[in-house]
PDB file of C-alpha atoms and ligand atoms in Angstrom:
ATOM      1  CA  MET A  21      18.574 103.390  38.040  1.00  0.00           C
ATOM      2  CA  THR A  22      19.804 106.212  35.313  1.00  0.00           C
ATOM      3  CA  ILE A  23      20.393 109.515  36.884  1.00  0.00           C
ATOM      4  CA  GLN A  24      19.895 112.600  34.557  1.00  0.00           C
ATOM      5  CA  SER A  25      21.450 115.586  35.036  1.00  0.00           C
ATOM      6  CA  ILE A  26      20.157 119.386  34.196  1.00  0.00           C
ATOM      7  CA  ASP A  27      21.378 121.256  31.503  1.00  0.00           C
ATOM      8  CA  VAL A  28      23.592 124.135  33.042  1.00  0.00           C
ATOM      9  CA  PRO A  29      24.375 126.675  30.211  1.00  0.00           C
ATOM     10  CA  PHE A  30      27.863 128.385  30.180  1.00  0.00           C
ATOM     11  CA  GLU A  31      26.997 131.155  32.130  1.00  0.00           C
ATOM     12  CA  TYR A  32      25.645 129.448  35.363  1.00  0.00           C
ATOM     13  CA  ARG A  33      28.148 126.987  35.841  1.00  0.00           C
ATOM     14  CA  HIS A  34      29.099 126.728  39.399  1.00  0.00           C
ATOM     15  CA  THR A  35      25.893 128.332  40.225  1.00  0.00           C
ATOM     16  CA  CYS A  36      23.198 127.002  42.494  1.00  0.00           C
ATOM     17  CA  TRP A  37      20.332 126.448  40.857  1.00  0.00           C
ATOM     18  CA  PHE A  38      17.819 127.441  43.814  1.00  0.00           C
ATOM     19  CA  CYS A  39      19.840 130.905  45.046  1.00  0.00           C
ATOM     20  CA  GLY A  40      22.836 131.691  42.305  1.00  0.00           C
ATOM     21  CA  GLU A  41      25.053 130.960  45.590  1.00  0.00           C
ATOM     22  CA  PRO A  42      28.723 129.288  44.261  1.00  0.00           C
ATOM     23  CA  TYR A  43      28.556 125.461  43.435  1.00  0.00           C
ATOM     24  CA  TYR A  44      29.135 123.005  45.975  1.00  0.00           C
ATOM     25  CA  GLU A  45      27.284 119.388  45.362  1.00  0.00           C
ATOM     26  CA  SER A  46      24.431 118.154  42.927  1.00  0.00           C
ATOM     27  CA  PHE A  47      21.581 117.186  44.868  1.00  0.00           C
ATOM     28  CA  ILE A  48      19.627 114.111  43.512  1.00  0.00           C
ATOM     29  CA  PHE A  49      15.964 114.826  43.547  1.00  0.00           C
ATOM     30  CA  ARG A  50      13.484 111.956  43.349  1.00  0.00           C
ATOM     31  CA  PRO A  51       9.825 113.138  43.503  1.00  0.00           C
ATOM     32  CA  GLU A  52       8.110 112.020  46.672  1.00  0.00           C
ATOM     33  CA  PRO A  53       5.388 111.211  45.691  1.00  0.00           C
ATOM     34  CA  ASP A  54       6.270 110.570  42.356  1.00  0.00           C
ATOM     35  CA  TYR A  55       3.310 111.300  40.336  1.00  0.00           C
ATOM     36  CA  ALA A  56       4.910 110.965  37.211  1.00  0.00           C
ATOM     37  CA  GLY A  57       7.100 107.940  37.521  1.00  0.00           C
ATOM     38  CA  ASP A  58      10.023 110.438  36.519  1.00  0.00           C
ATOM     39  CA  LEU A  59      13.279 109.608  36.984  1.00  0.00           C
ATOM     40  CA  PRO A  60      16.167 111.273  39.774  1.00  0.00           C
ATOM     41  CA  VAL A  61      17.267 114.021  38.299  1.00  0.00           C
ATOM     42  CA  LYS A  62      20.580 116.083  39.619  1.00  0.00           C
ATOM     43  CA  VAL A  63      20.550 119.775  40.473  1.00  0.00           C
ATOM     44  CA  PRO A  64      23.312 121.497  40.930  1.00  0.00           C
ATOM     45  CA  CYS A  65      23.508 123.067  44.222  1.00  0.00           C
ATOM     46  CA  CYS A  66      25.231 125.672  47.133  1.00  0.00           C
ATOM     47  CA  GLU A  67      26.350 124.092  50.081  1.00  0.00           C
ATOM     48  CA  GLU A  68      23.215 125.523  52.171  1.00  0.00           C
ATOM     49  CA  CYS A  69      20.795 124.693  49.694  1.00  0.00           C
ATOM     50  CA  TYR A  70      22.280 121.158  49.592  1.00  0.00           C
ATOM     51  CA  GLY A  71      21.675 120.582  52.924  1.00  0.00           C
ATOM     52  CA  LEU A  72      18.250 122.246  53.072  1.00  0.00           C
ATOM     53  CA  CYS A  73      17.220 119.509  49.660  1.00  0.00           C
ATOM     54  CA  THR A  74      18.455 116.578  52.083  1.00  0.00           C
ATOM     55  CA  ARG A  75      15.920 117.369  54.502  1.00  0.00           C
ATOM     56  CA  THR A  76      12.719 118.062  52.212  1.00  0.00           C
ATOM     57  CA  LYS A  77      10.669 116.108  50.501  1.00  0.00           C
ATOM     58  CA  ALA A  78       8.677 117.440  47.364  1.00  0.00           C
ATOM     59  CA  SER A  79       6.910 115.859  44.527  1.00  0.00           C
ATOM     60  CA  GLY A  80       8.453 118.700  42.302  1.00  0.00           C
ATOM     61  CA  LEU A  81      11.089 120.687  41.125  1.00  0.00           C
ATOM     62  CA  ASP A  82       9.029 123.939  41.521  1.00  0.00           C
ATOM     63  CA  VAL A  83       7.639 122.420  44.867  1.00  0.00           C
ATOM     64  CA  LEU A  84      11.066 121.617  46.231  1.00  0.00           C
ATOM     65  CA  ARG A  85      12.187 125.000  44.770  1.00  0.00           C
ATOM     66  CA  ASP A  86       9.397 127.241  47.040  1.00  0.00           C
ATOM     67  CA  ARG A  87      10.128 124.479  49.975  1.00  0.00           C
ATOM     68  CA  VAL A  88      13.907 126.078  50.086  1.00  0.00           C
ATOM     69  CA  LYS A  89      12.757 129.280  49.388  1.00  0.00           C
ATOM     70  CA  ALA A  90      10.430 129.593  52.134  1.00  0.00           C
ATOM     71  CA  ARG A  91      13.661 127.816  54.684  1.00  0.00           C
ATOM     72  CA  LEU A  92      15.873 130.241  53.469  1.00  0.00           C
ATOM     73  CA  HIS A  93      13.335 133.047  54.358  1.00  0.00           C
ATOM     74  CA  ARG A  94      13.304 131.922  57.832  1.00  0.00           C
ATOM     75  CA  LYS A  95      16.492 131.650  58.396  1.00  0.00           C
ATOM     76  CA  TYR A  96      17.344 134.906  57.146  1.00  0.00           C
ATOM     77  CA  GLN A  97      14.147 136.929  58.035  1.00  0.00           C
ATOM     78  CA  LYS A  98      16.190 139.496  60.041  1.00  0.00           C
ATOM     79  CA  HIS A  99      18.227 140.367  56.817  1.00  0.00           C
ATOM     80  CA  LEU A 100      15.169 140.677  54.595  1.00  0.00           C
ATOM     81  CA  GLN A 101      13.624 143.056  57.504  1.00  0.00           C
ATOM     82  CA  ILE A 102      16.634 145.535  56.961  1.00  0.00           C
ATOM     83  CA  GLY A 103      14.919 146.464  53.536  1.00  0.00           C
ATOM     84  CA  ALA A 104      11.504 147.195  55.060  1.00  0.00           C
ATOM     85  CA  HIS A 105      12.905 149.221  57.807  1.00  0.00           C
ATOM     86  CA  TRP A 106      15.543 151.114  55.815  1.00  0.00           C
ATOM     87  CA  THR A 107      16.375 152.347  52.514  1.00  0.00           C
ATOM     88  CA  ARG A 108      20.354 152.287  51.301  1.00  0.00           C
ATOM     89  CA  GLU A 109      20.567 156.072  51.420  1.00  0.00           C
ATOM     90  CA  GLU A 110      19.063 156.334  55.339  1.00  0.00           C
ATOM     91  CA  LEU A 111      21.470 153.670  56.416  1.00  0.00           C
ATOM     92  CA  GLU A 112      24.562 155.520  54.831  1.00  0.00           C
ATOM     93  CA  ASP A 113      23.250 158.995  55.757  1.00  0.00           C
ATOM     94  CA  SER A 114      22.040 157.795  59.630  1.00  0.00           C
ATOM     95  CA  GLU A 115      24.036 159.503  62.311  1.00  0.00           C
ATOM     96  CA  MET A 116      23.855 156.512  64.252  1.00  0.00           C
ATOM     97  CA  GLU A 117      27.033 155.989  66.928  1.00  0.00           C
ATOM     98  CA  GLY A 118      29.136 154.064  68.445  1.00  0.00           C
ATOM     99  CA  LYS A 119      30.694 150.879  67.409  1.00  0.00           C
ATOM    100  CA  ALA A 120      28.077 148.757  67.056  1.00  0.00           C
ATOM    101  CA  PHE A 121      26.243 150.898  65.167  1.00  0.00           C
ATOM    102  CA  GLU A 122      29.168 151.395  62.884  1.00  0.00           C
ATOM    103  CA  GLY A 123      29.463 147.929  62.429  1.00  0.00           C
ATOM    104  CA  PHE A 124      25.622 147.485  61.634  1.00  0.00           C
ATOM    105  CA  LYS A 125      25.618 149.962  58.988  1.00  0.00           C
ATOM    106  CA  GLU A 126      28.910 148.434  57.193  1.00  0.00           C
ATOM    107  CA  SER A 127      27.806 145.106  56.943  1.00  0.00           C
ATOM    108  CA  ALA A 128      23.729 145.925  56.829  1.00  0.00           C
ATOM    109  CA  TRP A 129      22.744 146.759  53.265  1.00  0.00           C
ATOM    110  CA  LYS A 130      25.247 143.717  52.138  1.00  0.00           C
ATOM    111  CA  MET A 131      23.389 141.215  54.050  1.00  0.00           C
ATOM    112  CA  PHE A 132      19.846 142.715  52.991  1.00  0.00           C
ATOM    113  CA  GLU A 133      20.779 142.511  49.597  1.00  0.00           C
ATOM    114  CA  ILE A 134      22.450 138.842  49.404  1.00  0.00           C
ATOM    115  CA  ALA A 135      19.533 137.562  51.319  1.00  0.00           C
ATOM    116  CA  ARG A 136      17.126 139.377  48.771  1.00  0.00           C
ATOM    117  CA  ASP A 137      19.190 138.385  45.820  1.00  0.00           C
ATOM    118  CA  ARG A 138      18.878 134.691  46.835  1.00  0.00           C
ATOM    119  CA  VAL A 139      15.163 134.196  47.805  1.00  0.00           C
ATOM    120  CA  ASN A 140      14.581 136.434  44.667  1.00  0.00           C
ATOM    121  CA  TYR A 141      16.916 134.119  41.917  1.00  0.00           C
ATOM    122  CA  THR A 142      14.634 132.588  39.535  1.00  0.00           C
ATOM    123  CA  GLY A 143      17.459 129.870  38.150  1.00  0.00           C
ATOM    124  CA  TRP A 144      17.456 129.031  34.625  1.00  0.00           C
ATOM    125  CA  PRO A 145      14.885 127.067  32.792  1.00  0.00           C
ATOM    126  CA  LEU A 146      15.078 123.165  33.163  1.00  0.00           C
ATOM    127  CA  ALA A 147      16.400 121.068  30.534  1.00  0.00           C
ATOM    128  CA  ILE A 148      17.672 117.699  29.907  1.00  0.00           C
ATOM    129  CA  ASP A 149      19.866 117.199  27.089  1.00  0.00           C
ATOM    130  CA  GLY A 150      18.063 120.220  25.511  1.00  0.00           C
ATOM    131  CA  GLN A 151      14.678 119.211  25.966  1.00  0.00           C
ATOM    132  CA  PRO A 152      12.934 120.913  28.808  1.00  0.00           C
ATOM    133  CA  VAL A 153      11.566 119.026  31.746  1.00  0.00           C
ATOM    134  CA  GLY A 154       8.537 119.804  33.767  1.00  0.00           C
ATOM    135  CA  GLN A 155       6.263 122.636  34.182  1.00  0.00           C
ATOM    136  CA  ILE A 156       7.938 124.986  36.491  1.00  0.00           C
ATOM    137  CA  SER A 157       5.275 127.136  38.298  1.00  0.00           C
ATOM    138  CA  GLN A 158       5.489 130.244  39.428  1.00  0.00           C
ATOM    139  CA  ALA A 159       1.762 130.458  40.144  1.00  0.00           C
ATOM    140  CA  PHE A 160       2.160 130.972  43.779  1.00  0.00           C
ATOM    141  CA  GLN A 161       4.490 133.410  44.359  1.00  0.00           C
ATOM    142  CA  VAL A 162       3.347 136.857  45.405  1.00  0.00           C
ATOM    143  CA  GLU A 163       6.216 139.355  45.374  1.00  0.00           C
ATOM    144  CA  TYR A 164       6.402 142.381  48.075  1.00  0.00           C
ATOM    145  CA  HIS A 165       8.202 145.729  48.384  1.00  0.00           C
ATOM    146  CA  GLY A 166      11.095 143.630  45.898  1.00  0.00           C
ATOM    147  CA  ILE A 167      11.369 140.683  47.818  1.00  0.00           C
ATOM    148  CA  VAL A 168       9.327 136.941  46.094  1.00  0.00           C
ATOM    149  CA  TYR A 169       7.730 135.041  48.815  1.00  0.00           C
ATOM    150  CA  PRO A 170       7.058 131.554  47.476  1.00  0.00           C
ATOM    151  CA  ASN A 171       3.753 131.672  48.262  1.00  0.00           C
ATOM    152  CA  LEU A 172       0.663 133.962  50.222  1.00  0.00           C
ATOM    153  CA  ALA A 173       1.218 132.013  53.726  1.00  0.00           C
ATOM    154  CA  GLN A 174       4.477 132.245  53.578  1.00  0.00           C
ATOM    155  CA  ALA A 175       4.510 136.346  52.729  1.00  0.00           C
ATOM    156  CA  VAL A 176       2.223 136.883  55.636  1.00  0.00           C
ATOM    157  CA  GLU A 177       4.332 134.956  57.781  1.00  0.00           C
ATOM    158  CA  GLN A 178       7.247 136.797  57.298  1.00  0.00           C
ATOM    159  CA  LEU A 179       5.740 139.978  56.884  1.00  0.00           C
ATOM    160  CA  ALA A 180       3.619 139.443  59.838  1.00  0.00           C
ATOM    161  CA  LYS A 181       7.072 139.599  61.423  1.00  0.00           C
ATOM    162  CA  THR A 182       8.652 142.390  59.666  1.00  0.00           C
ATOM    163  CA  TYR A 183       5.411 144.807  60.737  1.00  0.00           C
ATOM    164  CA  ALA A 184       5.200 143.289  63.879  1.00  0.00           C
ATOM    165  CA  ILE A 185       1.422 142.581  63.013  1.00  0.00           C
ATOM    166  CA  PRO A 186      -0.108 139.101  64.669  1.00  0.00           C
ATOM    167  CA  GLU A 187       0.140 136.938  62.007  1.00  0.00           C
ATOM    168  CA  ASP A 188      -3.233 135.358  62.113  1.00  0.00           C
ATOM    169  CA  TYR A 189      -4.821 139.135  62.129  1.00  0.00           C
ATOM    170  CA  LEU A 190      -2.863 139.996  59.094  1.00  0.00           C
ATOM    171  CA  GLU A 191      -4.291 136.569  57.504  1.00  0.00           C
ATOM    172  CA  GLN A 192      -7.277 137.768  58.193  1.00  0.00           C
ATOM    173  CA  VAL A 193      -7.737 140.894  56.505  1.00  0.00           C
ATOM    174  CA  VAL A 194      -5.788 139.442  53.653  1.00  0.00           C
ATOM    175  CA  GLU A 195      -8.098 137.091  53.311  1.00  0.00           C
ATOM    176  CA  LEU A 196     -10.767 139.866  53.365  1.00  0.00           C
ATOM    177  CA  VAL A 197      -9.184 141.979  50.595  1.00  0.00           C
ATOM    178  CA  GLY A 198      -7.337 139.540  48.336  1.00  0.00           C
ATOM    179  CA  ARG A 199      -3.930 138.605  47.772  1.00  0.00           C
ATOM    180  CA  GLN A 200      -3.216 141.584  45.100  1.00  0.00           C
ATOM    181  CA  GLN A 201      -3.926 143.757  47.872  1.00  0.00           C
ATOM    182  CA  LEU A 202      -1.175 142.810  50.188  1.00  0.00           C
ATOM    183  CA  GLY A 203       0.007 146.303  50.544  1.00  0.00           C
ATOM    184  CA  PHE A 204      -3.525 147.715  51.651  1.00  0.00           C
ATOM    185  CA  ALA A 205      -3.666 144.887  54.114  1.00  0.00           C
ATOM    186  CA  ILE A 206      -0.216 145.790  56.012  1.00  0.00           C
ATOM    187  CA  ARG A 207      -1.339 149.209  56.134  1.00  0.00           C
ATOM    188  CA  PHE A 208      -4.628 148.397  57.601  1.00  0.00           C
ATOM    189  CA  CYS A 209      -3.153 146.307  60.109  1.00  0.00           C
ATOM    190  CA  LYS A 210      -0.623 148.358  61.052  1.00  0.00           C
ATOM    191  CA  THR A 211      -3.647 151.558  61.596  1.00  0.00           C
ATOM    192  CA  THR A 212      -5.586 149.336  63.695  1.00  0.00           C
ATOM    193  CA  HIS A 213      -6.105 150.455  66.970  1.00  0.00           C
ATOM    194  CA  GLY A 214      -4.492 148.345  69.152  1.00  0.00           C
ATOM    195  CA  TYR A 215      -4.177 143.898  68.509  1.00  0.00           C
ATOM    196  CA  SER A 216      -6.425 142.794  71.658  1.00  0.00           C
ATOM    197  CA  GLU A 217      -8.947 140.249  70.672  1.00  0.00           C
ATOM    198  CA  ALA A 218     -11.886 142.940  70.721  1.00  0.00           C
ATOM    199  CA  GLN A 219      -9.956 145.300  68.850  1.00  0.00           C
ATOM    200  CA  GLN A 220      -8.788 143.273  65.968  1.00  0.00           C
ATOM    201  CA  ALA A 221     -12.436 141.565  65.769  1.00  0.00           C
ATOM    202  CA  ALA A 222     -13.784 145.304  65.681  1.00  0.00           C
ATOM    203  CA  SER A 223     -11.707 146.350  63.167  1.00  0.00           C
ATOM    204  CA  LEU A 224     -12.149 143.338  60.593  1.00  0.00           C
ATOM    205  CA  ALA A 225     -16.095 143.912  61.087  1.00  0.00           C
ATOM    206  CA  SER A 226     -15.450 147.867  59.848  1.00  0.00           C
ATOM    207  CA  LEU A 227     -13.210 146.889  57.538  1.00  0.00           C
ATOM    208  CA  ARG A 228     -15.883 143.920  56.051  1.00  0.00           C
ATOM    209  CA  GLU A 229     -18.686 146.161  56.543  1.00  0.00           C
ATOM    210  CA  ARG A 230     -16.667 148.861  54.311  1.00  0.00           C
ATOM    211  CA  LEU A 231     -16.070 145.826  51.419  1.00  0.00           C
ATOM    212  CA  ALA A 232     -19.731 145.339  51.284  1.00  0.00           C
ATOM    213  CA  GLU A 233     -20.685 148.652  50.601  1.00  0.00           C
ATOM    214  CA  GLU A 234     -17.775 148.674  47.851  1.00  0.00           C
ATOM    215  CA  ALA A 235     -19.397 145.618  46.588  1.00  0.00           C
ATOM    216  CA  GLN A 236     -22.878 146.736  46.732  1.00  0.00           C
ATOM    217  CA  ASP A 237     -21.819 150.425  44.634  1.00  0.00           C
ATOM    218  CA  ALA A 238     -20.390 148.027  42.284  1.00  0.00           C
ATOM    219  CA  LYS A 239     -22.905 145.140  41.720  1.00  0.00           C
ATOM    220  CA  PRO A 240     -24.700 146.706  38.692  1.00  0.00           C
ATOM    221  CA  THR A 241     -21.872 146.613  36.734  1.00  0.00           C
ATOM    222  CA  THR A 242     -20.608 143.263  37.033  1.00  0.00           C
ATOM    223  CA  PRO A 243     -22.476 140.836  34.520  1.00  0.00           C
ATOM    224  CA  SER A 244     -24.471 138.306  36.512  1.00  0.00           C
ATOM    225  CA  GLY A 245     -26.556 137.092  33.941  1.00  0.00           C
ATOM    226  CA  ASN A 246     -26.843 133.064  33.744  1.00  0.00           C
ATOM    227  CA  THR A 247     -24.876 132.604  36.618  1.00  0.00           C
ATOM    228  CA  GLN A 248     -25.729 130.320  39.213  1.00  0.00           C
ATOM    229  CA  GLN A 249     -25.619 131.061  42.617  1.00  0.00           C
ATOM    230  CA  GLY A 250     -22.789 129.061  44.447  1.00  0.00           C
ATOM    231  CA  ILE A 251     -21.106 129.094  47.593  1.00  0.00           C
ATOM    232  CA  GLU A 252     -18.669 131.250  49.530  1.00  0.00           C
ATOM    233  CA  VAL A 253     -15.639 129.316  51.261  1.00  0.00           C
ATOM    234  CA  PRO A 254     -12.987 130.351  52.878  1.00  0.00           C
ATOM    235  CA  LEU A 255      -9.351 130.171  50.677  1.00  0.00           C
ATOM    236  CA  LYS A 256      -7.920 128.358  53.876  1.00  0.00           C
ATOM    237  CA  LEU A 257     -10.717 125.482  54.030  1.00  0.00           C
ATOM    238  CA  ILE A 258      -9.789 124.592  50.282  1.00  0.00           C
ATOM    239  CA  GLU A 259      -7.154 122.105  49.905  1.00  0.00           C
ATOM    240  CA  LEU A 260      -4.396 122.461  47.245  1.00  0.00           C
ATOM    241  CA  GLN A 261      -4.259 119.901  45.519  1.00  0.00           C
ATOM    242  CA  ILE A 262      -1.629 118.657  42.153  1.00  0.00           C
ATOM    243  CA  LEU A 263      -3.294 116.088  40.020  1.00  0.00           C
ATOM    244  CA  HIS A 264      -1.278 115.109  36.653  1.00  0.00           C
ATOM    245  CA  ARG A 265       1.673 117.188  37.826  1.00  0.00           C
ATOM    246  CA  THR A 266      -0.939 120.222  37.911  1.00  0.00           C
ATOM    247  CA  GLU A 267      -1.494 122.732  40.501  1.00  0.00           C
ATOM    248  CA  VAL A 268      -5.109 122.861  41.214  1.00  0.00           C
ATOM    249  CA  SER A 269      -5.143 126.136  42.560  1.00  0.00           C
ATOM    250  CA  PRO A 270      -7.146 127.055  45.927  1.00  0.00           C
ATOM    251  CA  TYR A 271      -7.903 130.256  44.263  1.00  0.00           C
ATOM    252  CA  ALA A 272      -9.633 128.569  41.479  1.00  0.00           C
ATOM    253  CA  VAL A 273     -11.774 126.303  43.309  1.00  0.00           C
ATOM    254  CA  GLN A 274     -13.063 129.100  45.399  1.00  0.00           C
ATOM    255  CA  TRP A 275     -14.244 131.047  42.126  1.00  0.00           C
ATOM    256  CA  ALA A 276     -15.704 127.842  40.680  1.00  0.00           C
ATOM    257  CA  LEU A 277     -17.523 127.010  44.219  1.00  0.00           C
ATOM    258  CA  ARG A 278     -18.374 131.053  43.860  1.00  0.00           C
ATOM    259  CA  HIS A 279     -19.802 130.794  40.731  1.00  0.00           C
ATOM    260  CA  GLY A 280     -21.677 127.293  40.776  1.00  0.00           C
ATOM    261  CA  VAL A 281     -19.055 125.374  38.561  1.00  0.00           C
ATOM    262  CA  THR A 282     -19.128 121.958  38.795  1.00  0.00           C
ATOM    263  CA  THR A 283     -18.263 120.368  35.306  1.00  0.00           C
ATOM    264  CA  LEU A 284     -16.078 121.295  32.718  1.00  0.00           C
ATOM    265  CA  ALA A 285     -18.858 122.431  30.089  1.00  0.00           C
ATOM    266  CA  GLN A 286     -19.904 124.980  32.994  1.00  0.00           C
ATOM    267  CA  LEU A 287     -16.215 126.473  33.279  1.00  0.00           C
ATOM    268  CA  ALA A 288     -16.059 126.451  29.154  1.00  0.00           C
ATOM    269  CA  GLU A 289     -18.776 128.659  29.630  1.00  0.00           C
ATOM    270  CA  GLN A 290     -17.390 130.990  32.202  1.00  0.00           C
ATOM    271  CA  GLU A 291     -14.100 130.911  30.807  1.00  0.00           C
ATOM    272  CA  ASP A 292     -13.871 134.447  29.621  1.00  0.00           C
ATOM    273  CA  ASN A 293     -15.107 135.650  33.312  1.00  0.00           C
ATOM    274  CA  PHE A 294     -12.355 133.187  35.084  1.00  0.00           C
ATOM    275  CA  LEU A 295      -9.672 134.494  32.620  1.00  0.00           C
ATOM    276  CA  ALA A 296     -11.175 138.510  33.330  1.00  0.00           C
ATOM    277  CA  TYR A 297     -10.969 137.973  36.875  1.00  0.00           C
ATOM    278  CA  PHE A 298      -7.855 136.105  37.363  1.00  0.00           C
ATOM    279  CA  SER A 299      -5.591 138.265  34.628  1.00  0.00           C
ATOM    280  CA  GLN A 300      -6.213 140.971  36.824  1.00  0.00           C
ATOM    281  CA  ASP A 301      -2.931 139.024  38.685  1.00  0.00           C
ATOM    282  CA  SER A 302      -1.026 138.171  35.733  1.00  0.00           C
ATOM    283  CA  GLU A 303      -2.388 136.430  32.129  1.00  0.00           C
ATOM    284  CA  LEU A 304       0.466 133.291  32.838  1.00  0.00           C
ATOM    285  CA  THR A 305      -1.565 133.396  36.705  1.00  0.00           C
ATOM    286  CA  ALA A 306      -4.953 132.996  34.811  1.00  0.00           C
ATOM    287  CA  VAL A 307      -4.223 130.381  32.263  1.00  0.00           C
ATOM    288  CA  LEU A 308      -2.412 128.373  34.814  1.00  0.00           C
ATOM    289  CA  TYR A 309      -5.658 128.383  37.287  1.00  0.00           C
ATOM    290  CA  PHE A 310      -7.742 127.624  34.418  1.00  0.00           C
ATOM    291  CA  THR A 311      -5.840 124.254  33.429  1.00  0.00           C
ATOM    292  CA  GLY A 312      -5.576 123.348  36.751  1.00  0.00           C
ATOM    293  CA  LEU A 313      -9.086 123.747  37.703  1.00  0.00           C
ATOM    294  CA  GLN A 314      -9.672 121.625  33.958  1.00  0.00           C
ATOM    295  CA  VAL A 315      -7.658 118.979  35.209  1.00  0.00           C
ATOM    296  CA  TYR A 316      -9.675 118.782  38.485  1.00  0.00           C
ATOM    297  CA  LEU A 317     -12.957 119.004  37.241  1.00  0.00           C
ATOM    298  CA  GLU A 318     -12.124 116.385  34.222  1.00  0.00           C
ATOM    299  CA  LYS A 319     -10.468 113.831  37.129  1.00  0.00           C
ATOM    300  CA  ARG A 320     -13.961 115.103  39.295  1.00  0.00           C
ATOM    301  CA  ALA A 321     -16.463 113.965  35.867  1.00  0.00           C
ATOM    302  CA  LEU A 322     -13.919 110.984  35.263  1.00  0.00           C
ATOM    303  CA  ASP A 323     -13.802 109.120  38.623  1.00  0.00           C
ATOM    304  CA  PRO A 324     -16.703 109.545  40.060  1.00  0.00           C
ATOM    305  CA  GLN A 325     -15.594 107.384  43.192  1.00  0.00           C
ATOM    306  CA  TRP A 326     -12.842 109.622  44.076  1.00  0.00           C
ATOM    307  CA  ALA A 327     -14.617 112.567  43.699  1.00  0.00           C
ATOM    308  CA  ASP A 328     -17.174 111.104  46.108  1.00  0.00           C
ATOM    309  CA  LYS A 329     -15.117 110.000  48.740  1.00  0.00           C
ATOM    310  CA  GLN A 330     -11.343 111.008  48.206  1.00  0.00           C
ATOM    311  CA  ASP A 331     -11.242 114.473  47.092  1.00  0.00           C
ATOM    312  CA  PRO A 332     -10.267 116.419  49.658  1.00  0.00           C
ATOM    313  CA  ASN A 333     -12.497 119.641  48.709  1.00  0.00           C
ATOM    314  CA  ARG A 334     -15.695 116.555  48.079  1.00  0.00           C
ATOM    315  CA  GLN A 335     -17.304 118.380  51.212  1.00  0.00           C
ATOM    316  CA  TRP A 336     -17.726 121.764  49.232  1.00  0.00           C
ATOM    317  CA  PHE A 337     -19.080 119.831  46.288  1.00  0.00           C
ATOM    318  CA  HIS A 338     -21.733 118.499  48.026  1.00  0.00           C
ATOM    319  CA  LYS A 339     -22.469 121.316  49.470  1.00  0.00           C
ATOM    320  CA  LEU A 340     -22.701 123.109  46.203  1.00  0.00           C
ATOM    321  CA  ASN A 341     -25.108 120.399  44.727  1.00  0.00           C
ATOM    322  CA  GLN A 342     -27.027 120.523  47.939  1.00  0.00           C
ATOM    323  CA  GLN A 343     -27.844 123.869  47.442  1.00  0.00           C
ATOM    324  CA  LEU A 344     -28.197 124.001  43.450  1.00  0.00           C
ATOM    325  CA  LYS A 345     -30.579 121.354  43.721  1.00  0.00           C
TER     326      LYS A 345
HETATM  327 ZN1   ZN B  27      21.797 127.729  47.033  1.00  0.00          ZN
END
């Protein structure tokens, strides 16, 4: 079987595509599962990423990249946390004494920068013999305080550790306020009066109340018009899917369910609303989400059998259709 190599621009020779560290070996990537029947492809790796790749299955190179990054995040979380707790100036000025602290001061910022640059590294655009390959999606990435996380779940996991917040608590707050409000969510959790179950529940209840009040105030300005009434489904109950090499974002599916959108025609009618809503995030994300949702609704329309029996999110569409009747 032919194995293709990805093009390596001159300035990236001897560089790992995943993290930018020095080259060690090319990893032969075989998509698993292979949705598009792609040929294996060789990707330059450093020693560490090579090791991580050999232990990771993925259907596409961007999925593989995100999984490698997630492992780097976990492995170097102590180093990455340094930047959350210190600034370079604070470290330099700090009057910490004793041999152990001297050593820490010397190396801490450097270790942080190395880890940060590796997880943030974006690689170079993928091409084979000059032809761009695949879509390398960044739609799921989340940036917080100058560090890029491969997805929201990973960000929540790492940031909960960094700020000593119970992870499921941070997750619930993020779910309430939305992924654009990660900073608010962290501050909210940090100023919560205690983390016992009862205290968390009370804080969540008051936050919910506050958001409901805000939503009430905002209502007259949001266009309702001819939108169908939909259902509200928590994000974590919506499965991420990849169809025809296109990611179908749970955020997009959640939006569709919320607005009672079940067909391509309804989506076309709501296109402006959809794009306006997600462009707050980024325009590219909005377009990627839209495309993913189109692919998904088209698949549901063309393959009713699949929609009814196999679609991992079918229960929500059943529920929505019941309601729309
Ligand atoms: Zn690497």
